Every structure is written in C-alpha cells, then in structure tokens.
Amino acid sequence: MMRIIRDSLLSGNANRRSWMALTDPSTSELTQAAATLDIPESFLRKRLEGEASRPLIKEERLISLQFQVPMPEAGVAGQFTLVPLSLYFVPGYFVTLAEREIPFLTRLIDPQKPRKRWELVLRIIAEVTRNYLPTARSVTREMTVVERDLRQAQRHDVVYRGLDINDRLLALDLGLLQLEYVVSEIAHFLPAGDTFLMELHEDTRVELSQVRDQVDSDQATLSELLESYAYVVHNNVNHLFKFMAALIILATIPLFIPGAVAMNVPLGPLPHWRYGFAAVTGGLVLVEMLTAGVFYRMGWLKLD
Amino acid sequence: MGCQFYDKTAGAWTVAEHYTADGLFLLTPEAVNRCPQLEAVLQHCSEQRLYCQNTEITLRLPVALLEQDARFGTVARMAHLTLHHTPRSLAILGEEALIPTLQRDWLGDLRHSAMDELLQRVLLSSIYSHERVARVLVERLQVLRMALKTAMGNVELRQIVVLNRDLGELVIALRETGLILRDALRATAGESPVYPLLDAALREQRRIEDGVNLIHQRYLAVTNAYNGIIQNNAHTVMKVMTVWLALLMMPIAFIMPWHMMTPLPLEHWHYLWFGLLAYVFGVTWLFARWAGKHGFFSM
C-alpha cells in the first residue's frame, strides 16, 4: 500500500515535505515509488527484505536509515516479529518503508504539527526503543513458567524452551545493537547549536542504552542458567533412579529370605512346622519394613 | 577463467589477455602471472595485507564462504580477495569459486558505477559475507540443536562444536578486516576520494563485528546445555530400563514366599496357582500404573 500525505514534516531548511508511507508495497507500487524518489528499486527491495545493508547512509540527495521494530504477535505472549523499517529523506519527500503497518508512525507524523527532520527521526527511534522494552520483558517473563515446570521436569523440553527464549533475546539484542549504531552515527549530523535536538538525542541514547543493558543482562543470566536447568532435569531423573534402585533392593530381599527356606536340602523342623510360613514371612515383612524405613529416612524412597 | 574485463558499452564481462590498468577486472591467481604490473604489487600485498603507493591502494581481505564437508555438513571457509584500486581501475583477484558470486551478486548492475563506488561495494560485500555465513551457521546450529532431542551419540555435538568454532573464525576474520581497513585509512590522505569509502567500510565492519561477535558469544555460552540434553537422553533410556527391571522383580518378590518348603496357606486350594498369578501380576500392574502416572515410562 502506498499513501502520500502532503506537508507532513519540515526539511532542514524549513520547507514542507510530503510523507510517502509504503506498507507492504506491491511490485508496481515499489517501481512507482523508486521512479518518484529517484532511488534504485533494488535498493528499496533489499531494505524491505531486511538484507544486510548500511543502516545509515547520508548522501547529497538521500538520507537513508534502517532499523528493526519489534511487533508483538497477537495473542501469543513473548512472541514477536522484527519488522525492518526504513526511513528516507529525498528532496520533497520523507518516506517510510516497511512490510507491516507501524502503528506509532501516524501518531508521530502529524501534518497539523510538522516536526523537523532529525527531531522526527529521534522521536521515531525513541518510540522503537520503547517498543523493545515491553517485548523483552514479556520474553523474560516466560522464564518464570520455565522455572516453575523445572521442578518436575524429567525431559529437556524446559531446556529447549530456555534456548528458544535465549534466541529471541539475542534477536532483540541484535536489533538494539543496530539501533544503537544508528543513534551514535546520527550525532555527527545534528546541527551543532541546536540544544533541543542534542538533549533529545542524549535522552534517546541513554534510554536505548538502558534497554540494551537490560536485554544483555537478561540474556547473560539465562545463558548461565541454562546449564543449571540441565542439571536440575538430571537431578529430577536421578531422583527417580534412586527411588527405583531402592525399590529393586526391597524386591530383592524376598529372594534370599524365603529363598533360604526354599532350598532342596534338609531344612530341620521347618518343613513340618505349622507356623513356619507365618514366621518366615513375618520376618521378611519386618526386614522389608526396617529397610524401607531406613531408606525413607535417608531420602531414598522420596520422589520430591 | 583467467582474466575478465567488464565492457561498459556492451554491459557484459569479456575475456581479456591481461590487466590494462583501465576499467574493472576480475582475475584468478593463475592469470596474475601474465600481468607484470600487478604481480609485484600483489607480492607486497600478500606479505603485508595492505600496500599503498601514491593513489594506488591494494588490500587483501578475508571473505567468508560456505562449503560442504563430508563429515560435518555445511561449514564456513575463509577465502581471500585482493583488491587493487587506482583512480581509473579496479582489479579483483580471487579464487575461481568466488568469481561467479562477484559477478552475479556483488557487482551486478555496473553500467554507471565509478571505480570508487565499485571499491566500496566490494568492501561492503566482503564484510557482509561474514554476516550472511553467520546467519546460515546459526540456522544450521538450530537444526542440529533440534536433532539433539533424540541423539545418544556425539555426532551432532561435534558438528555444533565445529559450527561454534566457525563462528569464532568469522569474528577473527572480521577483526582482521578491521585492522586492514584501519591501516588503509591511516595510509590514505583525508582529501582522497577513497578516504570516505574506507571510513564507511570501517564503520560497517565494526557494526557487523559487534553483531557476529554477539551471536558467537551467546551461542557459545549455551553449548554446555547441549551436553545436558544428550546426557538427559541417555538417562531417560536408563530410567525406562530401570523401571522395567523393577517391574520384573515384583512378581518374583511377591511369589517367593510360596516357594518355601513349609506348610503354605491355601496349599490345598485347587485354584491356588491361578490365584497366586493373579495376585502377583495384579500388584505389579498397580505399580506400573502408578509409575506411568509419575512419568517413569516417558521417553
């Protein structure tokens, strides 16, 4: 879809520019946009597909910025897609290009109150940064569920869920790294005397750095913990081994107590003693109970 | 393949006898012997990775490629690309396997490109090659990780170790690229048209190095969890075998008192044998149900 909204922002020399919003553009729309903006179509396509490219290009007739916007998946907590968002400034136009609708853009780009070029860029970056924070938090929150399941887990599914969370945090970290790079590079282009922009830039940089530190720290903690998770799962399985080994020992006792009275040799008065069965079986039950009691007190017959 | 020249008027690559210091050339190492102008420069560059003389600059940069290994599947391989740039020409020297990628992907749509722009394009593409390979390695790592779910041996783990090492190699190669570009920037005059290109390439190198390094560190940090997964597979099998052993022991244990050579309860009952079998297997069945509920049999 291609939309053009007139006089939506102010250029460097306070002239008004139109906003061309390209959202999941068709091939013909992309061709038309490339011709209008005098930018090679392959350039736009590469950025739309998120291929490796320079996130900030400043040339005489073109400023190009690119970063990833985390978009939560509807109805699935902790799941998100990183949507590449490109911004272009060319004579007469400000262009946004993304394969999905970015909701906050319409709020930030208001033709009634057009903003200056770098102010708008910094505000968009600040908004993108703010999107990273709840996304990272919802991903990290999944750890609580994993840790709850860990208590009973006998299989490595919990470790896999941990690995999946680790991957998602890494994707967020890489997105933030790219954003951090763009913010640091923008500093070179801001008008030197504009204190408002400088402050806005510093605020954005600090906010971004805080979010990245948080994601970094969550991820570092998780990476370290994953090994412990694997050990907890081992330990759960080892508990079962211990329990079953104790059961096998208990099941082995009848092999030698009644077995001693089952030998094909003269057994004295036992074969004719009326209470022989009751005496030996009673002794067996007593030995079993004593052994089970000792095992229980040592924790070998407990599953938790 | 030898030496190829890009004919701007025809818009196609043509075979050339030798390098002529005017235009864009692609050469394989064998073709360099036929280009005396290049041979000495490349000799310098292969020893020092960077050689600058007046407006000429020659760089030897690492490029990341993918290849199939019989034992470990898809792995990364480092090749080298030598770039000899003058204001009027750009000669790119690389192994034969690299040439089609250069022509198709890195140097597509050349009609209006100046030599400086082409140099930048090749520099950036060589830097991005590491990121592209890193992405493929990560995808493969994720596939291998899933294969670990049922693995008992070390095959997958060994492949993961190789992939982790390859990711480390990519970081090292990117650092090498950074060093070369930094040296090249120092050796280039600030007013030279090549200076901003090298500067932009160096910034990109730093960004990509940070990204690939982050991926490498994060994937390396979780490798121990993979060991845990494999051990858990082995433990699970042992767990199930042990529960079966316990189950088999139960009928023996419960029937043993009736082996004794003493007067036995119900010994004159006609159906004692059936009764005893029902009793021991009933008890065993109850235990099996309880064990099943507690996940003793789950694989």
mmCIF file with all atom_site columns, N, CA and C in Angstrom, chain A residues 42-103:
data_model
loop_
_atom_site.group_PDB
_atom_site.id
_atom_site.type_symbol
_atom_site.label_atom_id
_atom_site.label_alt_id
_atom_site.label_comp_id
_atom_site.label_asym_id
_atom_site.label_entity_id
_atom_site.label_seq_id
_atom_site.pdbx_PDB_ins_code
_atom_site.Cartn_x
_atom_site.Cartn_y
_atom_site.Cartn_z
_atom_site.occupancy
_atom_site.B_iso_or_equiv
_atom_site.pdbx_formal_charge
_atom_site.auth_seq_id
_atom_site.auth_comp_id
_atom_site.auth_asym_id
_atom_site.auth_atom_id
_atom_site.pdbx_PDB_model_num
ATOM 1   N N  . SER A 1 42  ? 16.056 -1.814  -6.660 1.00 0.00 ? 42  SER A N  1
ATOM 2   C CA . SER A 1 42  ? 16.746 -2.900  -5.938 1.00 0.00 ? 42  SER A CA 1
ATOM 3   C C  . SER A 1 42  ? 17.151 -2.446  -4.539 1.00 0.00 ? 42  SER A C  1
ATOM 4   N N  . PHE A 1 43  ? 17.489 -1.175  -4.418 1.00 0.00 ? 43  PHE A N  1
ATOM 5   C CA . PHE A 1 43  ? 17.866 -0.595  -3.126 1.00 0.00 ? 43  PHE A CA 1
ATOM 6   C C  . PHE A 1 43  ? 16.690 -0.700  -2.149 1.00 0.00 ? 43  PHE A C  1
ATOM 7   N N  . LEU A 1 44  ? 15.503 -0.305  -2.631 1.00 0.00 ? 44  LEU A N  1
ATOM 8   C CA . LEU A 1 44  ? 14.303 -0.350  -1.781 1.00 0.00 ? 44  LEU A CA 1
ATOM 9   C C  . LEU A 1 44  ? 13.948 -1.797  -1.431 1.00 0.00 ? 44  LEU A C  1
ATOM 10  N N  . ARG A 1 45  ? 14.060 -2.677  -2.435 1.00 0.00 ? 45  ARG A N  1
ATOM 11  C CA . ARG A 1 45  ? 13.662 -4.065  -2.221 1.00 0.00 ? 45  ARG A CA 1
ATOM 12  C C  . ARG A 1 45  ? 14.560 -4.742  -1.184 1.00 0.00 ? 45  ARG A C  1
ATOM 13  N N  . LYS A 1 46  ? 15.882 -4.472  -1.307 1.00 0.00 ? 46  LYS A N  1
ATOM 14  C CA . LYS A 1 46  ? 16.840 -5.044  -0.353 1.00 0.00 ? 46  LYS A CA 1
ATOM 15  C C  . LYS A 1 46  ? 16.489 -4.671  1.070  1.00 0.00 ? 46  LYS A C  1
ATOM 16  N N  . ARG A 1 47  ? 16.139 -3.413  1.247  1.00 0.00 ? 47  ARG A N  1
ATOM 17  C CA . ARG A 1 47  ? 15.833 -2.934  2.591  1.00 0.00 ? 47  ARG A CA 1
ATOM 18  C C  . ARG A 1 47  ? 14.490 -3.462  3.093  1.00 0.00 ? 47  ARG A C  1
ATOM 19  N N  . LEU A 1 48  ? 13.574 -3.619  2.173  1.00 0.00 ? 48  LEU A N  1
ATOM 20  C CA . LEU A 1 48  ? 12.265 -4.167  2.553  1.00 0.00 ? 48  LEU A CA 1
ATOM 21  C C  . LEU A 1 48  ? 12.414 -5.602  3.058  1.00 0.00 ? 48  LEU A C  1
ATOM 22  N N  . GLU A 1 49  ? 13.339 -6.323  2.425  1.00 0.00 ? 49  GLU A N  1
ATOM 23  C CA . GLU A 1 49  ? 13.544 -7.724  2.804  1.00 0.00 ? 49  GLU A CA 1
ATOM 24  C C  . GLU A 1 49  ? 14.525 -7.879  3.961  1.00 0.00 ? 49  GLU A C  1
ATOM 25  N N  . GLY A 1 50  ? 15.070 -6.765  4.429  1.00 0.00 ? 50  GLY A N  1
ATOM 26  C CA . GLY A 1 50  ? 15.966 -6.801  5.599  1.00 0.00 ? 50  GLY A CA 1
ATOM 27  C C  . GLY A 1 50  ? 17.323 -7.401  5.301  1.00 0.00 ? 50  GLY A C  1
ATOM 28  N N  . GLU A 1 51  ? 17.769 -7.331  4.046  1.00 0.00 ? 51  GLU A N  1
ATOM 29  C CA . GLU A 1 51  ? 19.099 -7.851  3.706  1.00 0.00 ? 51  GLU A CA 1
ATOM 30  C C  . GLU A 1 51  ? 20.172 -6.984  4.350  1.00 0.00 ? 51  GLU A C  1
ATOM 31  N N  . ALA A 1 52  ? 21.373 -7.578  4.514  1.00 0.00 ? 52  ALA A N  1
ATOM 32  C CA . ALA A 1 52  ? 22.470 -6.827  5.130  1.00 0.00 ? 52  ALA A CA 1
ATOM 33  C C  . ALA A 1 52  ? 22.760 -5.572  4.315  1.00 0.00 ? 52  ALA A C  1
ATOM 34  N N  . SER A 1 53  ? 22.697 -4.442  4.965  1.00 0.00 ? 53  SER A N  1
ATOM 35  C CA . SER A 1 53  ? 22.990 -3.185  4.277  1.00 0.00 ? 53  SER A CA 1
ATOM 36  C C  . SER A 1 53  ? 23.346 -2.133  5.322  1.00 0.00 ? 53  SER A C  1
ATOM 37  N N  . ARG A 1 54  ? 23.866 -1.015  4.867  1.00 0.00 ? 54  ARG A N  1
ATOM 38  C CA . ARG A 1 54  ? 24.265 0.025   5.824  1.00 0.00 ? 54  ARG A CA 1
ATOM 39  C C  . ARG A 1 54  ? 23.008 0.621   6.449  1.00 0.00 ? 54  ARG A C  1
ATOM 40  N N  . PRO A 1 55  ? 22.943 0.681   7.780  1.00 0.00 ? 55  PRO A N  1
ATOM 41  C CA . PRO A 1 55  ? 21.725 1.215   8.407  1.00 0.00 ? 55  PRO A CA 1
ATOM 42  C C  . PRO A 1 55  ? 21.610 2.737   8.304  1.00 0.00 ? 55  PRO A C  1
ATOM 43  N N  . LEU A 1 56  ? 22.699 3.397   7.999  1.00 0.00 ? 56  LEU A N  1
ATOM 44  C CA . LEU A 1 56  ? 22.616 4.854   7.851  1.00 0.00 ? 56  LEU A CA 1
ATOM 45  C C  . LEU A 1 56  ? 23.475 5.280   6.663  1.00 0.00 ? 56  LEU A C  1
ATOM 46  N N  . ILE A 1 57  ? 22.836 5.897   5.702  1.00 0.00 ? 57  ILE A N  1
ATOM 47  C CA . ILE A 1 57  ? 23.570 6.426   4.540  1.00 0.00 ? 57  ILE A CA 1
ATOM 48  C C  . ILE A 1 57  ? 23.213 7.896   4.425  1.00 0.00 ? 57  ILE A C  1
ATOM 49  N N  . LYS A 1 58  ? 24.219 8.752   4.327  1.00 0.00 ? 58  LYS A N  1
ATOM 50  C CA . LYS A 1 58  ? 23.924 10.173  4.128  1.00 0.00 ? 58  LYS A CA 1
ATOM 51  C C  . LYS A 1 58  ? 24.678 10.632  2.892  1.00 0.00 ? 58  LYS A C  1
ATOM 52  N N  . GLU A 1 59  ? 23.897 10.900  1.871  1.00 0.00 ? 59  GLU A N  1
ATOM 53  C CA . GLU A 1 59  ? 24.480 11.403  0.637  1.00 0.00 ? 59  GLU A CA 1
ATOM 54  C C  . GLU A 1 59  ? 23.845 12.750  0.332  1.00 0.00 ? 59  GLU A C  1
ATOM 55  N N  . GLU A 1 60  ? 24.252 13.332  -0.787 1.00 0.00 ? 60  GLU A N  1
ATOM 56  C CA . GLU A 1 60  ? 23.795 14.693  -1.093 1.00 0.00 ? 60  GLU A CA 1
ATOM 57  C C  . GLU A 1 60  ? 22.265 14.771  -1.208 1.00 0.00 ? 60  GLU A C  1
ATOM 58  N N  . ARG A 1 61  ? 21.684 13.800  -1.907 1.00 0.00 ? 61  ARG A N  1
ATOM 59  C CA . ARG A 1 61  ? 20.235 13.865  -2.153 1.00 0.00 ? 61  ARG A CA 1
ATOM 60  C C  . ARG A 1 61  ? 19.460 12.791  -1.395 1.00 0.00 ? 61  ARG A C  1
ATOM 61  N N  . LEU A 1 62  ? 20.145 12.074  -0.543 1.00 0.00 ? 62  LEU A N  1
ATOM 62  C CA . LEU A 1 62  ? 19.468 10.968  0.146  1.00 0.00 ? 62  LEU A CA 1
ATOM 63  C C  . LEU A 1 62  ? 20.023 10.752  1.552  1.00 0.00 ? 62  LEU A C  1
ATOM 64  N N  . ILE A 1 63  ? 19.096 10.663  2.484  1.00 0.00 ? 63  ILE A N  1
ATOM 65  C CA . ILE A 1 63  ? 19.465 10.162  3.816  1.00 0.00 ? 63  ILE A CA 1
ATOM 66  C C  . ILE A 1 63  ? 18.632 8.904   4.007  1.00 0.00 ? 63  ILE A C  1
ATOM 67  N N  . SER A 1 64  ? 19.317 7.816   4.325  1.00 0.00 ? 64  SER A N  1
ATOM 68  C CA . SER A 1 64  ? 18.588 6.551   4.497  1.00 0.00 ? 64  SER A CA 1
ATOM 69  C C  . SER A 1 64  ? 18.907 5.979   5.872  1.00 0.00 ? 64  SER A C  1
ATOM 70  N N  . LEU A 1 65  ? 17.869 5.600   6.571  1.00 0.00 ? 65  LEU A N  1
ATOM 71  C CA . LEU A 1 65  ? 18.054 4.985   7.896  1.00 0.00 ? 65  LEU A CA 1
ATOM 72  C C  . LEU A 1 65  ? 17.279 3.684   7.927  1.00 0.00 ? 65  LEU A C  1
ATOM 73  N N  . GLN A 1 66  ? 17.836 2.717   8.625  1.00 0.00 ? 66  GLN A N  1
ATOM 74  C CA . GLN A 1 66  ? 17.094 1.455   8.736  1.00 0.00 ? 66  GLN A CA 1
ATOM 75  C C  . GLN A 1 66  ? 17.284 0.849   10.109 1.00 0.00 ? 66  GLN A C  1
ATOM 76  N N  . PHE A 1 67  ? 16.210 0.350   10.689 1.00 0.00 ? 67  PHE A N  1
ATOM 77  C CA . PHE A 1 67  ? 16.288 -0.390  11.940 1.00 0.00 ? 67  PHE A CA 1
ATOM 78  C C  . PHE A 1 67  ? 15.125 -1.381  12.023 1.00 0.00 ? 67  PHE A C  1
ATOM 79  N N  . GLN A 1 68  ? 15.154 -2.179  13.064 1.00 0.00 ? 68  GLN A N  1
ATOM 80  C CA . GLN A 1 68  ? 14.144 -3.236  13.213 1.00 0.00 ? 68  GLN A CA 1
ATOM 81  C C  . GLN A 1 68  ? 13.167 -2.843  14.320 1.00 0.00 ? 68  GLN A C  1
ATOM 82  N N  . VAL A 1 69  ? 11.888 -2.978  14.013 1.00 0.00 ? 69  VAL A N  1
ATOM 83  C CA . VAL A 1 69  ? 10.856 -2.646  15.008 1.00 0.00 ? 69  VAL A CA 1
ATOM 84  C C  . VAL A 1 69  ? 10.241 -3.946  15.529 1.00 0.00 ? 69  VAL A C  1
ATOM 85  N N  . PRO A 1 70  ? 10.285 -4.180  16.846 1.00 0.00 ? 70  PRO A N  1
ATOM 86  C CA . PRO A 1 70  ? 9.641  -5.403  17.355 1.00 0.00 ? 70  PRO A CA 1
ATOM 87  C C  . PRO A 1 70  ? 8.124  -5.254  17.372 1.00 0.00 ? 70  PRO A C  1
ATOM 88  N N  . MET A 1 71  ? 7.452  -6.177  16.729 1.00 0.00 ? 71  MET A N  1
ATOM 89  C CA . MET A 1 71  ? 5.977  -6.146  16.685 1.00 0.00 ? 71  MET A CA 1
ATOM 90  C C  . MET A 1 71  ? 5.467  -7.423  17.356 1.00 0.00 ? 71  MET A C  1
ATOM 91  N N  . PRO A 1 72  ? 4.767  -7.289  18.484 1.00 0.00 ? 72  PRO A N  1
ATOM 92  C CA . PRO A 1 72  ? 4.279  -8.482  19.185 1.00 0.00 ? 72  PRO A CA 1
ATOM 93  C C  . PRO A 1 72  ? 3.280  -9.257  18.331 1.00 0.00 ? 72  PRO A C  1
ATOM 94  N N  . GLU A 1 73  ? 3.343  -10.584 18.428 1.00 0.00 ? 73  GLU A N  1
ATOM 95  C CA . GLU A 1 73  ? 2.370  -11.434 17.725 1.00 0.00 ? 73  GLU A CA 1
ATOM 96  C C  . GLU A 1 73  ? 1.081  -11.435 18.541 1.00 0.00 ? 73  GLU A C  1
ATOM 97  N N  . ALA A 1 74  ? -0.019 -11.196 17.856 1.00 0.00 ? 74  ALA A N  1
ATOM 98  C CA . ALA A 1 74  ? -1.298 -11.091 18.570 1.00 0.00 ? 74  ALA A CA 1
ATOM 99  C C  . ALA A 1 74  ? -1.652 -12.402 19.257 1.00 0.00 ? 74  ALA A C  1
ATOM 100 N N  . GLY A 1 75  ? -1.971 -12.324 20.535 1.00 0.00 ? 75  GLY A N  1
ATOM 101 C CA . GLY A 1 75  ? -2.449 -13.486 21.284 1.00 0.00 ? 75  GLY A CA 1
ATOM 102 C C  . GLY A 1 75  ? -1.383 -14.443 21.760 1.00 0.00 ? 75  GLY A C  1
ATOM 103 N N  . VAL A 1 76  ? -0.118 -14.209 21.418 1.00 0.00 ? 76  VAL A N  1
ATOM 104 C CA . VAL A 1 76  ? 0.954  -15.109 21.878 1.00 0.00 ? 76  VAL A CA 1
ATOM 105 C C  . VAL A 1 76  ? 1.961  -14.279 22.674 1.00 0.00 ? 76  VAL A C  1
ATOM 106 N N  . ALA A 1 77  ? 1.908  -14.412 23.976 1.00 0.00 ? 77  ALA A N  1
ATOM 107 C CA . ALA A 1 77  ? 2.805  -13.612 24.817 1.00 0.00 ? 77  ALA A CA 1
ATOM 108 C C  . ALA A 1 77  ? 4.250  -14.022 24.585 1.00 0.00 ? 77  ALA A C  1
ATOM 109 N N  . GLY A 1 78  ? 5.110  -13.033 24.462 1.00 0.00 ? 78  GLY A N  1
ATOM 110 C CA . GLY A 1 78  ? 6.546  -13.306 24.319 1.00 0.00 ? 78  GLY A CA 1
ATOM 111 C C  . GLY A 1 78  ? 6.989  -13.575 22.896 1.00 0.00 ? 78  GLY A C  1
ATOM 112 N N  . GLN A 1 79  ? 6.029  -13.699 21.970 1.00 0.00 ? 79  GLN A N  1
ATOM 113 C CA . GLN A 1 79  ? 6.404  -13.932 20.562 1.00 0.00 ? 79  GLN A CA 1
ATOM 114 C C  . GLN A 1 79  ? 6.325  -12.600 19.813 1.00 0.00 ? 79  GLN A C  1
ATOM 115 N N  . PHE A 1 80  ? 7.265  -12.370 18.917 1.00 0.00 ? 80  PHE A N  1
ATOM 116 C CA . PHE A 1 80  ? 7.292  -11.097 18.198 1.00 0.00 ? 80  PHE A CA 1
ATOM 117 C C  . PHE A 1 80  ? 7.966  -11.293 16.838 1.00 0.00 ? 80  PHE A C  1
ATOM 118 N N  . THR A 1 81  ? 7.788  -10.304 15.988 1.00 0.00 ? 81  THR A N  1
ATOM 119 C CA . THR A 1 81  ? 8.494  -10.293 14.704 1.00 0.00 ? 81  THR A CA 1
ATOM 120 C C  . THR A 1 81  ? 9.282  -8.994  14.647 1.00 0.00 ? 81  THR A C  1
ATOM 121 N N  . LEU A 1 82  ? 10.497 -9.086  14.156 1.00 0.00 ? 82  LEU A N  1
ATOM 122 C CA . LEU A 1 82  ? 11.275 -7.855  13.972 1.00 0.00 ? 82  LEU A CA 1
ATOM 123 C C  . LEU A 1 82  ? 11.029 -7.366  12.543 1.00 0.00 ? 82  LEU A C  1
ATOM 124 N N  . VAL A 1 83  ? 10.344 -6.239  12.430 1.00 0.00 ? 83  VAL A N  1
ATOM 125 C CA . VAL A 1 83  ? 9.987  -5.717  11.108 1.00 0.00 ? 83  VAL A CA 1
ATOM 126 C C  . VAL A 1 83  ? 11.009 -4.644  10.707 1.00 0.00 ? 83  VAL A C  1
ATOM 127 N N  . PRO A 1 84  ? 11.703 -4.851  9.565  1.00 0.00 ? 84  PRO A N  1
ATOM 128 C CA . PRO A 1 84  ? 12.638 -3.808  9.135  1.00 0.00 ? 84  PRO A CA 1
ATOM 129 C C  . PRO A 1 84  ? 11.868 -2.539  8.719  1.00 0.00 ? 84  PRO A C  1
ATOM 130 N N  . LEU A 1 85  ? 12.244 -1.430  9.315  1.00 0.00 ? 85  LEU A N  1
ATOM 131 C CA . LEU A 1 85  ? 11.627 -0.140  8.967  1.00 0.00 ? 85  LEU A CA 1
ATOM 132 C C  . LEU A 1 85  ? 12.713 0.764   8.379  1.00 0.00 ? 85  LEU A C  1
ATOM 133 N N  . SER A 1 86  ? 12.454 1.264   7.177  1.00 0.00 ? 86  SER A N  1
ATOM 134 C CA . SER A 1 86  ? 13.412 2.179   6.538  1.00 0.00 ? 86  SER A CA 1
ATOM 135 C C  . SER A 1 86  ? 12.814 3.567   6.450  1.00 0.00 ? 86  SER A C  1
ATOM 136 N N  . LEU A 1 87  ? 13.650 4.550   6.695  1.00 0.00 ? 87  LEU A N  1
ATOM 137 C CA . LEU A 1 87  ? 13.236 5.951   6.530  1.00 0.00 ? 87  LEU A CA 1
ATOM 138 C C  . LEU A 1 87  ? 14.147 6.576   5.478  1.00 0.00 ? 87  LEU A C  1
ATOM 139 N N  . TYR A 1 88  ? 13.554 7.332   4.573  1.00 0.00 ? 88  TYR A N  1
ATOM 140 C CA . TYR A 1 88  ? 14.358 8.017   3.551  1.00 0.00 ? 88  TYR A CA 1
ATOM 141 C C  . TYR A 1 88  ? 13.971 9.483   3.505  1.00 0.00 ? 88  TYR A C  1
ATOM 142 N N  . PHE A 1 89  ? 14.971 10.327  3.373  1.00 0.00 ? 89  PHE A N  1
ATOM 143 C CA . PHE A 1 89  ? 14.726 11.742  3.102  1.00 0.00 ? 89  PHE A CA 1
ATOM 144 C C  . PHE A 1 89  ? 15.300 12.032  1.728  1.00 0.00 ? 89  PHE A C  1
ATOM 145 N N  . VAL A 1 90  ? 14.438 12.394  0.811  1.00 0.00 ? 90  VAL A N  1
ATOM 146 C CA . VAL A 1 90  ? 14.881 12.801  -0.525 1.00 0.00 ? 90  VAL A CA 1
ATOM 147 C C  . VAL A 1 90  ? 14.221 14.155  -0.787 1.00 0.00 ? 90  VAL A C  1
ATOM 148 N N  . PRO A 1 91  ? 14.715 14.928  -1.752 1.00 0.00 ? 91  PRO A N  1
ATOM 149 C CA . PRO A 1 91  ? 14.092 16.234  -1.979 1.00 0.00 ? 91  PRO A CA 1
ATOM 150 C C  . PRO A 1 91  ? 12.574 16.103  -2.171 1.00 0.00 ? 91  PRO A C  1
ATOM 151 N N  . GLY A 1 92  ? 11.832 16.810  -1.347 1.00 0.00 ? 92  GLY A N  1
ATOM 152 C CA . GLY A 1 92  ? 10.374 16.844  -1.473 1.00 0.00 ? 92  GLY A CA 1
ATOM 153 C C  . GLY A 1 92  ? 9.635  15.756  -0.709 1.00 0.00 ? 92  GLY A C  1
ATOM 154 N N  . TYR A 1 93  ? 10.336 14.701  -0.287 1.00 0.00 ? 93  TYR A N  1
ATOM 155 C CA . TYR A 1 93  ? 9.638  13.569  0.343  1.00 0.00 ? 93  TYR A CA 1
ATOM 156 C C  . TYR A 1 93  ? 10.356 13.061  1.591  1.00 0.00 ? 93  TYR A C  1
ATOM 157 N N  . PHE A 1 94  ? 9.521  12.586  2.485  1.00 0.00 ? 94  PHE A N  1
ATOM 158 C CA . PHE A 1 94  ? 10.002 11.754  3.590  1.00 0.00 ? 94  PHE A CA 1
ATOM 159 C C  . PHE A 1 94  ? 9.294  10.412  3.397  1.00 0.00 ? 94  PHE A C  1
ATOM 160 N N  . VAL A 1 95  ? 10.059 9.327   3.378  1.00 0.00 ? 95  VAL A N  1
ATOM 161 C CA . VAL A 1 95  ? 9.477  8.030   3.023  1.00 0.00 ? 95  VAL A CA 1
ATOM 162 C C  . VAL A 1 95  ? 9.645  7.039   4.182  1.00 0.00 ? 95  VAL A C  1
ATOM 163 N N  . THR A 1 96  ? 8.601  6.302   4.460  1.00 0.00 ? 96  THR A N  1
ATOM 164 C CA . THR A 1 96  ? 8.738  5.172   5.386  1.00 0.00 ? 96  THR A CA 1
ATOM 165 C C  . THR A 1 96  ? 8.408  3.910   4.596  1.00 0.00 ? 96  THR A C  1
ATOM 166 N N  . LEU A 1 97  ? 9.224  2.895   4.799  1.00 0.00 ? 97  LEU A N  1
ATOM 167 C CA . LEU A 1 97  ? 9.053  1.640   4.059  1.00 0.00 ? 97  LEU A CA 1
ATOM 168 C C  . LEU A 1 97  ? 9.110  0.467   5.039  1.00 0.00 ? 97  LEU A C  1
ATOM 169 N N  . ALA A 1 98  ? 8.053  -0.299  5.081  1.00 0.00 ? 98  ALA A N  1
ATOM 170 C CA . ALA A 1 98  ? 8.022  -1.468  5.982  1.00 0.00 ? 98  ALA A CA 1
ATOM 171 C C  . ALA A 1 98  ? 7.063  -2.489  5.398  1.00 0.00 ? 98  ALA A C  1
ATOM 172 N N  . GLU A 1 99  ? 7.243  -3.740  5.767  1.00 0.00 ? 99  GLU A N  1
ATOM 173 C CA . GLU A 1 99  ? 6.332  -4.758  5.223  1.00 0.00 ? 99  GLU A CA 1
ATOM 174 C C  . GLU A 1 99  ? 5.068  -4.894  6.072  1.00 0.00 ? 99  GLU A C  1
ATOM 175 N N  . ARG A 1 100 ? 5.020  -4.190  7.215  1.00 0.00 ? 100 ARG A N  1
ATOM 176 C CA . ARG A 1 100 ? 3.803  -4.186  8.027  1.00 0.00 ? 100 ARG A CA 1
ATOM 177 C C  . ARG A 1 100 ? 3.516  -2.771  8.489  1.00 0.00 ? 100 ARG A C  1
ATOM 178 N N  . GLU A 1 101 ? 2.271  -2.528  8.827  1.00 0.00 ? 101 GLU A N  1
ATOM 179 C CA . GLU A 1 101 ? 1.873  -1.214  9.324  1.00 0.00 ? 101 GLU A CA 1
ATOM 180 C C  . GLU A 1 101 ? 2.547  -0.962  10.679 1.00 0.00 ? 101 GLU A C  1
ATOM 181 N N  . ILE A 1 102 ? 3.244  0.158   10.786 1.00 0.00 ? 102 ILE A N  1
ATOM 182 C CA . ILE A 1 102 ? 3.872  0.502   12.070 1.00 0.00 ? 102 ILE A CA 1
ATOM 183 C C  . ILE A 1 102 ? 2.931  1.497   12.763 1.00 0.00 ? 102 ILE A C  1
ATOM 184 N N  . PRO A 1 103 ? 2.269  1.095   13.838 1.00 0.00 ? 103 PRO A N  1
ATOM 185 C CA . PRO A 1 103 ? 1.159  1.906   14.368 1.00 0.00 ? 103 PRO A CA 1
ATOM 186 C C  . PRO A 1 103 ? 1.555  3.307   14.825 1.00 0.00 ? 103 PRO A C  1
#
